[in-house]
Amino acid sequence: MTIGIDKIGFYTPNQYVDLVELALKRRIDPAKFTIGIGQDKMAVAPLSQDVVSMGANAAAKILTPEDKAAIDLVILGTESGVDNSKAGALIIHRLLKLPNTARVLEIKEACYGATAGLQYAKLHLLQNPKAKALVIGSDIARYGLETSGEVTQGAGAVALLLSAEPHILALDLPSSYYSEDIDDFWRPLDQLTAEVDGKYSTTAYIEFFEKVFKDYQAKTGLTLEDYAAITYHLPYTKMGLKALKQVLPMASDEKQTELQQHYQQETLYSRQVGNIYTGSLYLALLSLLNNDRVLKPGMRIGLYSYGSGAVAEFFSGKLQPNYTKYLDPIYYLELFEKRQKLTIADYEAQFKAQLEPIAPGQVLENQDPSAQFYFAGVVDKKRQYKEIK
Ligand code: COA
């Protein structure tokens, strides 16, 4: 029996900032953003989209009534959750009308949360092979206006439906992980913007990658030659490339070229969306699967997850026969095309508004025609969500 990713859904809000325009406004050479950091646009969530509504929108795209009936585990990985106690997954579970006979929870460990959810779901499905699990990574990345992290913000959610005998990617059972208490990125309880030691987070990401990749090689005997592609958590698209370059010398010249070509395909969506924290690795996977015409069923993909603080994990999976039938690349092309560009002044105004608490009684309207669910405001201190019928 195999366990793995049966379907992948993605949602990003319908507004973005052009990073060349942002660079010019900040008096920075645009090439630093587009080449040095490797980002072209960043998604901006309106007030009416938060991690709950974005997560529900990502999952609604992929779930059939049969899938919903089989789901008995729902996990939301997020580091920008909307409640200090209650799991946002419970609201998503209600919005999607999933069975009450499900276990529903939220996991936090920076950008690693969705991977923790995926590994939990894998073990759960090994014991309950007839069930399905919904794992969502949903986040709004906020560093602050005019900070060095500003260019690496973004917003969006990825939903993974996991099952036995999956249609897209069967996960290999081994996994390698490494954890250490470090202060490379954190967000104090009273802040909506993150604190980061950018250079330290970059070196930690690479060092942790080398550790888990080496350990995985020792555990499984798999070498770089065994992977068609390696997908990375992408806080910005240059980041994964830095890590890939650490191990490339282990491979033949031909394999090195191949891995770098596949890497370009996995970065296409992140370049347009920015950092979505917990969902970023899985957005890279979706971008690779939707855009890469060289990949074939049976090929092995490596996955590197990193959550600051910090936990890293390396694991892998094999592409399943006919996996392309379970993907919808045209939908995502249209999703990106339909987005609206914000002026820098509008983006700054929205950013500042989002740092303020929602006023009691303030009613929010949906602003995104591609959204099925949105956050409608707060009544009696309870967050309200609505579905567009
Ligand atoms: N043309 C092309 N490249 C340029 C350039 C130009 N005009 N100006 C600078 N660059 C390059 C730099 O050489 C550097 O490349 P390198 O990393 O390959 O050496 C890159 O652009 C970034 O420049 P740097 O001066 O390091 O940028 P910064 O001090 O503004 O910080 C981050 C960049 C990513 C560290 C910062 O945005 C950040 O802290 N982001 C959030 C944290 C994060 O994403 N961490 C990742 C791990 S989870």
XYZ file of C-alpha atoms and ligand atoms in Angstrom:
437
model
C 0.000 0.000 0.000
C 1.202 3.525 -0.782
C 0.183 6.780 0.919
C 0.566 10.193 -0.622
C -0.811 13.258 -2.333
C -4.016 12.526 -4.199
C -4.910 16.106 -5.156
C -3.435 19.613 -4.726
C -5.400 22.865 -4.648
C -4.082 26.412 -4.443
C -5.630 29.806 -3.789
C -4.061 33.242 -3.838
C -5.905 36.562 -3.519
C -6.610 38.541 -6.682
C -4.307 41.505 -6.043
C -0.552 41.881 -6.306
C 2.317 44.334 -6.163
C 4.759 44.562 -9.054
C 8.175 44.284 -7.448
C 9.927 46.428 -10.068
C 7.560 49.264 -9.087
C 8.187 48.547 -5.392
C 11.971 48.600 -5.952
C 11.779 51.944 -7.752
C 9.625 53.404 -4.948
C 12.171 52.193 -2.374
C 15.080 53.549 -4.520
C 16.515 50.050 -4.985
C 17.841 48.611 -8.275
C 14.941 46.377 -9.498
C 17.490 43.705 -10.499
C 18.124 43.091 -6.793
C 14.501 41.939 -6.425
C 14.021 40.155 -9.768
C 17.506 38.578 -10.067
C 19.244 38.832 -6.668
C 16.191 37.638 -4.705
C 14.279 36.116 -7.619
C 10.794 37.578 -7.157
C 8.629 39.394 -9.741
C 5.312 39.984 -7.940
C 3.855 39.480 -4.497
C 0.261 38.647 -3.664
C -1.533 40.946 -1.230
C -4.501 39.668 0.767
C -7.397 42.122 1.144
C -8.948 42.420 4.616
C -11.646 39.988 3.498
C -9.155 37.127 2.976
C -7.389 35.571 5.970
C -5.729 32.179 6.487
C -9.090 30.513 7.156
C -10.915 31.773 4.070
C -7.832 31.254 1.872
C -7.463 27.681 3.177
C -11.146 26.960 2.514
C -10.838 28.431 -0.989
C -7.798 26.243 -1.782
C -9.544 23.082 -0.570
C -12.934 23.838 -2.162
C -11.218 23.736 -5.561
C -10.289 20.039 -5.258
C -12.844 18.251 -3.076
C -15.661 16.133 -4.534
C -18.622 14.980 -2.379
C -16.946 11.514 -2.232
C -13.678 13.022 -0.975
C -15.541 15.025 1.671
C -17.379 11.954 2.943
C -14.065 10.060 3.360
C -12.141 12.842 5.196
C -11.556 12.011 8.868
C -8.564 14.271 9.532
C -8.213 18.003 8.843
C -4.994 19.852 9.695
C -4.226 23.508 9.139
C -0.554 24.444 9.231
C -0.199 28.184 9.740
C 1.983 30.759 11.425
C -0.453 33.629 10.845
C -3.527 32.093 12.469
C -6.566 34.125 13.528
C -7.049 32.836 17.086
C -4.638 32.072 19.920
C -6.699 29.092 21.057
C -9.197 27.676 18.579
C -7.939 25.875 15.468
C -8.747 27.729 12.247
C -9.121 24.223 10.777
C -12.443 23.928 12.643
C -13.880 26.867 10.718
C -12.551 25.479 7.426
C -14.066 22.106 8.345
C -17.487 23.749 8.854
C -17.294 25.915 5.719
C -16.495 22.849 3.606
C -19.251 20.794 5.289
C -16.862 17.981 6.251
C -17.938 15.069 8.483
C -18.053 15.679 12.251
C -16.430 12.270 12.660
C -13.099 13.888 11.816
C -10.143 14.925 13.974
C -9.505 18.634 13.342
C -6.499 20.674 14.494
C -3.952 23.378 13.773
C -0.165 22.991 13.824
C 2.345 25.791 14.315
C 6.080 25.655 13.636
C 6.790 28.546 11.287
C 6.873 27.427 7.636
C 7.155 23.753 8.644
C 3.550 23.376 9.960
C 2.017 21.881 6.800
C 4.810 19.304 6.546
C 4.207 18.280 10.166
C 0.554 17.915 9.147
C 1.444 15.849 6.098
C 3.621 13.474 8.131
C 0.923 13.131 10.811
C -1.604 12.390 8.047
C 0.719 9.811 6.469
C 0.910 7.837 9.719
C -2.840 8.213 10.251
C -3.624 6.863 6.771
C -1.264 3.910 7.202
C -3.564 2.867 10.067
C -6.793 3.994 8.350
C -6.256 3.310 4.642
C -9.896 3.839 3.644
C -9.923 7.390 5.015
C -8.657 10.617 3.427
C -6.890 13.526 5.125
C -7.009 17.211 4.265
C -3.813 19.127 5.071
C -3.730 22.870 4.415
C -0.863 25.345 4.577
C -2.226 28.902 4.627
C -0.443 32.138 5.486
C -0.033 35.848 4.991
C 3.672 36.755 5.128
C 4.166 40.224 6.624
C 7.548 41.762 7.440
C 6.646 45.453 7.303
C 6.856 48.409 4.935
C 10.387 49.477 4.000
C 12.021 46.509 5.748
C 14.550 44.239 3.999
C 12.000 41.415 4.224
C 9.270 43.456 2.486
C 10.101 42.026 -0.948
C 9.666 38.480 0.440
C 6.045 38.907 1.556
C 3.056 37.145 -0.055
C -0.274 35.464 0.640
C -1.950 32.186 -0.280
C -2.936 28.667 0.685
C -2.234 25.164 -0.582
C -4.584 22.276 0.182
C -3.363 18.672 -0.036
C -5.748 15.747 -0.126
C -3.857 12.706 1.148
C -4.982 9.108 0.671
C -3.892 5.532 0.147
C -3.112 4.716 -3.498
C -2.820 8.437 -4.344
C -3.147 9.764 -7.886
C -0.293 12.304 -7.876
C 2.659 11.505 -5.581
C 3.200 8.319 -3.532
C 5.384 9.234 -0.545
C 8.404 7.096 0.314
C 8.141 5.988 3.947
C 11.488 7.216 5.322
C 12.007 10.819 6.291
C 14.914 12.775 7.791
C 14.470 15.676 10.167
C 16.617 18.024 12.221
C 15.570 20.524 14.918
C 17.448 23.161 16.892
C 16.330 26.175 18.935
C 17.620 29.199 17.006
C 16.381 32.792 16.593
C 16.418 33.285 12.822
C 12.754 34.306 12.478
C 9.943 34.721 15.007
C 6.765 36.715 15.615
C 6.052 37.932 19.168
C 2.450 37.478 20.353
C 1.684 41.195 20.152
C 2.906 41.638 16.557
C 1.330 41.025 13.153
C 4.689 41.469 11.437
C 7.554 39.001 11.733
C 11.023 39.618 13.144
C 13.830 38.128 11.103
C 17.587 37.866 11.028
C 17.570 37.443 7.268
C 21.203 36.446 6.729
C 21.130 33.983 9.632
C 17.899 32.393 8.353
C 19.527 31.920 4.965
C 22.594 30.154 6.348
C 20.498 28.054 8.746
C 18.192 26.986 5.872
C 21.217 25.783 3.884
C 22.997 24.096 6.802
C 19.827 22.275 7.863
C 19.296 21.166 4.253
C 22.764 19.663 4.052
C 22.159 17.787 7.335
C 18.794 16.257 6.402
C 19.795 15.506 2.816
C 22.887 13.645 4.036
C 20.894 11.774 6.674
C 18.263 10.781 4.103
C 20.981 9.482 1.805
C 22.383 7.388 4.676
C 18.904 6.084 5.600
C 17.714 5.221 2.102
C 20.815 4.807 -0.050
C 19.266 7.290 -2.516
C 21.752 9.656 -4.184
C 21.191 12.874 -6.115
C 21.076 10.796 -9.309
C 17.845 9.164 -8.063
C 15.838 12.418 -8.069
C 14.288 13.934 -11.182
C 13.812 17.147 -9.204
C 14.132 18.512 -5.688
C 11.424 20.893 -4.512
C 12.177 23.446 -1.818
C 10.412 25.632 0.672
C 10.694 28.926 -1.198
C 10.653 32.051 0.996
C 12.047 33.590 -2.216
C 13.119 31.712 -5.296
C 16.863 32.345 -4.957
C 16.793 30.581 -1.567
C 16.172 27.043 -2.818
C 18.769 27.487 -5.538
C 21.404 28.352 -2.934
C 20.631 25.074 -1.137
C 20.532 23.054 -4.362
C 23.958 24.390 -5.327
C 25.423 22.951 -2.110
C 24.696 19.393 -3.246
C 24.940 19.723 -7.044
C 28.670 18.786 -7.162
C 27.640 15.286 -5.956
C 25.900 14.672 -9.317
C 27.057 14.119 -12.907
C 27.163 17.173 -15.212
C 24.059 15.919 -17.004
C 22.132 15.489 -13.746
C 23.240 18.912 -12.519
C 21.773 20.535 -15.654
C 18.588 18.488 -15.340
C 18.049 19.416 -11.673
C 18.610 23.107 -12.393
C 16.155 23.036 -15.313
C 13.452 21.432 -13.152
C 14.221 23.952 -10.412
C 13.249 26.796 -12.769
C 9.810 25.190 -13.293
C 9.172 24.863 -9.554
C 9.823 28.572 -9.002
C 7.358 29.919 -11.596
C 4.381 30.279 -9.241
C 6.378 31.535 -6.252
C 7.865 34.285 -8.438
C 4.299 35.546 -8.970
C 2.967 35.009 -5.438
C 5.834 35.492 -2.988
C 6.304 33.702 0.287
C 3.233 31.865 1.565
C 5.153 30.361 4.509
C 3.593 26.922 5.286
C 2.312 26.394 1.736
C 5.490 27.475 -0.065
C 7.063 24.026 -0.509
C 3.792 22.643 -1.855
C 3.327 25.638 -4.151
C 6.768 24.796 -5.555
C 5.634 21.197 -6.058
C 2.432 22.324 -7.798
C 4.380 24.714 -10.030
C 6.777 21.917 -11.003
C 3.975 19.450 -11.755
C 1.881 21.966 -13.704
C 4.687 23.466 -15.764
C 7.359 20.811 -16.273
C 6.878 18.864 -19.503
C 9.916 16.594 -18.994
C 8.758 14.841 -15.814
C 7.292 11.361 -16.244
C 5.367 8.933 -14.009
C 7.693 6.837 -11.886
C 10.204 9.661 -11.438
C 11.214 10.528 -7.876
C 10.824 14.049 -6.435
C 12.675 15.186 -3.291
C 10.976 17.636 -0.911
C 12.791 19.962 1.499
C 10.750 21.658 4.207
C 12.187 24.336 6.514
C 10.472 26.205 9.330
C 12.498 28.862 11.093
C 13.127 28.440 14.748
C 14.024 25.819 13.332
C 12.884 22.421 12.015
C 13.898 20.931 8.683
C 12.761 17.753 6.967
C 13.696 15.949 3.748
C 11.500 13.275 2.219
C 10.576 12.055 -1.234
C 7.850 10.572 -3.391
C 7.235 8.983 -6.781
C 5.025 10.443 -9.509
C 2.043 8.212 -10.183
C 0.745 6.904 -13.531
C -1.485 9.534 -15.227
C -0.723 12.117 -12.507
C -1.203 14.961 -15.009
C -4.915 14.081 -15.257
C -5.314 15.216 -11.651
C -3.826 18.650 -12.280
C -5.361 21.796 -13.766
C -2.582 24.109 -15.063
C -4.940 26.266 -17.168
C -6.983 27.191 -14.083
C -3.852 28.594 -12.418
C -2.749 30.483 -15.533
C -6.146 32.189 -15.504
C -6.014 32.768 -11.727
C -2.752 34.702 -12.156
C -3.968 36.557 -15.262
C -7.149 37.747 -13.572
C -5.293 39.426 -10.702
C -5.259 43.183 -10.340
C -2.101 45.214 -9.849
C -2.135 47.506 -6.813
C -0.397 50.860 -6.905
C 2.310 51.085 -4.265
C 0.184 53.729 -2.470
C -2.822 51.339 -2.364
C -0.646 48.471 -1.134
C 0.816 50.641 1.629
C -2.642 51.848 2.679
C -3.975 48.272 2.798
C -0.922 47.098 4.711
C -1.390 49.782 7.383
C -5.140 49.072 7.636
C -4.426 45.390 8.232
C -2.305 46.157 11.266
C -5.363 47.724 12.945
C -7.979 45.565 14.700
C -11.261 45.077 12.826
C -13.808 47.517 14.272
C -16.785 45.840 15.983
C -19.679 45.775 13.531
C -17.439 46.533 10.520
C -18.868 44.534 7.620
C -16.412 43.336 4.988
C -17.511 42.549 1.445
C -15.871 39.977 -0.792
C -13.397 41.568 -3.213
C -12.259 38.505 -5.134
C -14.472 36.965 -7.858
C -12.400 33.746 -7.761
C -13.069 33.242 -4.014
C -15.841 31.002 -2.723
C -15.341 31.991 0.930
C -14.404 35.272 2.602
C -13.984 36.848 6.022
C -16.950 39.157 6.640
C -16.021 40.920 9.905
C -16.350 40.377 13.657
C -19.635 40.157 15.608
C -19.613 39.679 19.407
C -15.837 39.086 19.140
C -16.510 36.099 16.834
C -15.078 36.037 13.321
C -17.714 35.746 10.593
C -17.151 33.874 7.333
C -19.452 33.823 4.333
C -19.806 31.684 1.242
C -20.593 33.204 -2.127
C -23.439 31.094 -3.472
N 21.404 43.125 -9.159
C 21.387 41.776 -8.966
N 21.525 41.208 -7.736
C 21.655 42.049 -6.674
C 21.671 43.443 -6.812
C 21.540 43.988 -8.122
N 21.532 45.294 -8.349
N 21.806 43.988 -5.596
C 21.892 42.962 -4.693
N 21.787 41.790 -5.365
C 21.812 40.436 -4.790
C 22.827 40.266 -3.689
O 24.132 40.039 -4.212
C 22.252 39.060 -2.964
O 22.538 37.898 -3.687
P 23.211 36.636 -2.915
O 22.276 36.300 -1.791
O 23.262 35.589 -3.981
O 24.537 37.109 -2.432
C 20.745 39.292 -3.092
O 20.556 40.211 -4.168
C 20.106 39.858 -1.846
O 20.846 40.959 -1.453
P 21.101 41.288 0.087
O 21.944 42.497 0.168
O 21.565 40.050 0.779
O 19.585 41.619 0.493
P 18.970 42.033 1.849
O 19.983 42.410 2.872
O 17.955 43.065 1.500
O 18.242 40.688 2.391
C 16.787 38.774 2.456
C 17.595 39.736 1.553
C 16.178 37.693 1.594
C 17.717 38.147 3.481
C 15.668 39.595 3.116
O 14.731 39.965 2.149
C 14.953 38.852 4.229
O 15.357 38.929 5.385
N 13.843 38.138 3.908
C 13.059 37.429 4.884
C 13.754 36.179 5.456
C 13.812 35.007 4.591
O 13.127 34.953 3.589
N 14.648 34.041 4.994
C 14.848 32.851 4.246
C 14.931 31.579 5.073
S 13.381 30.999 5.659
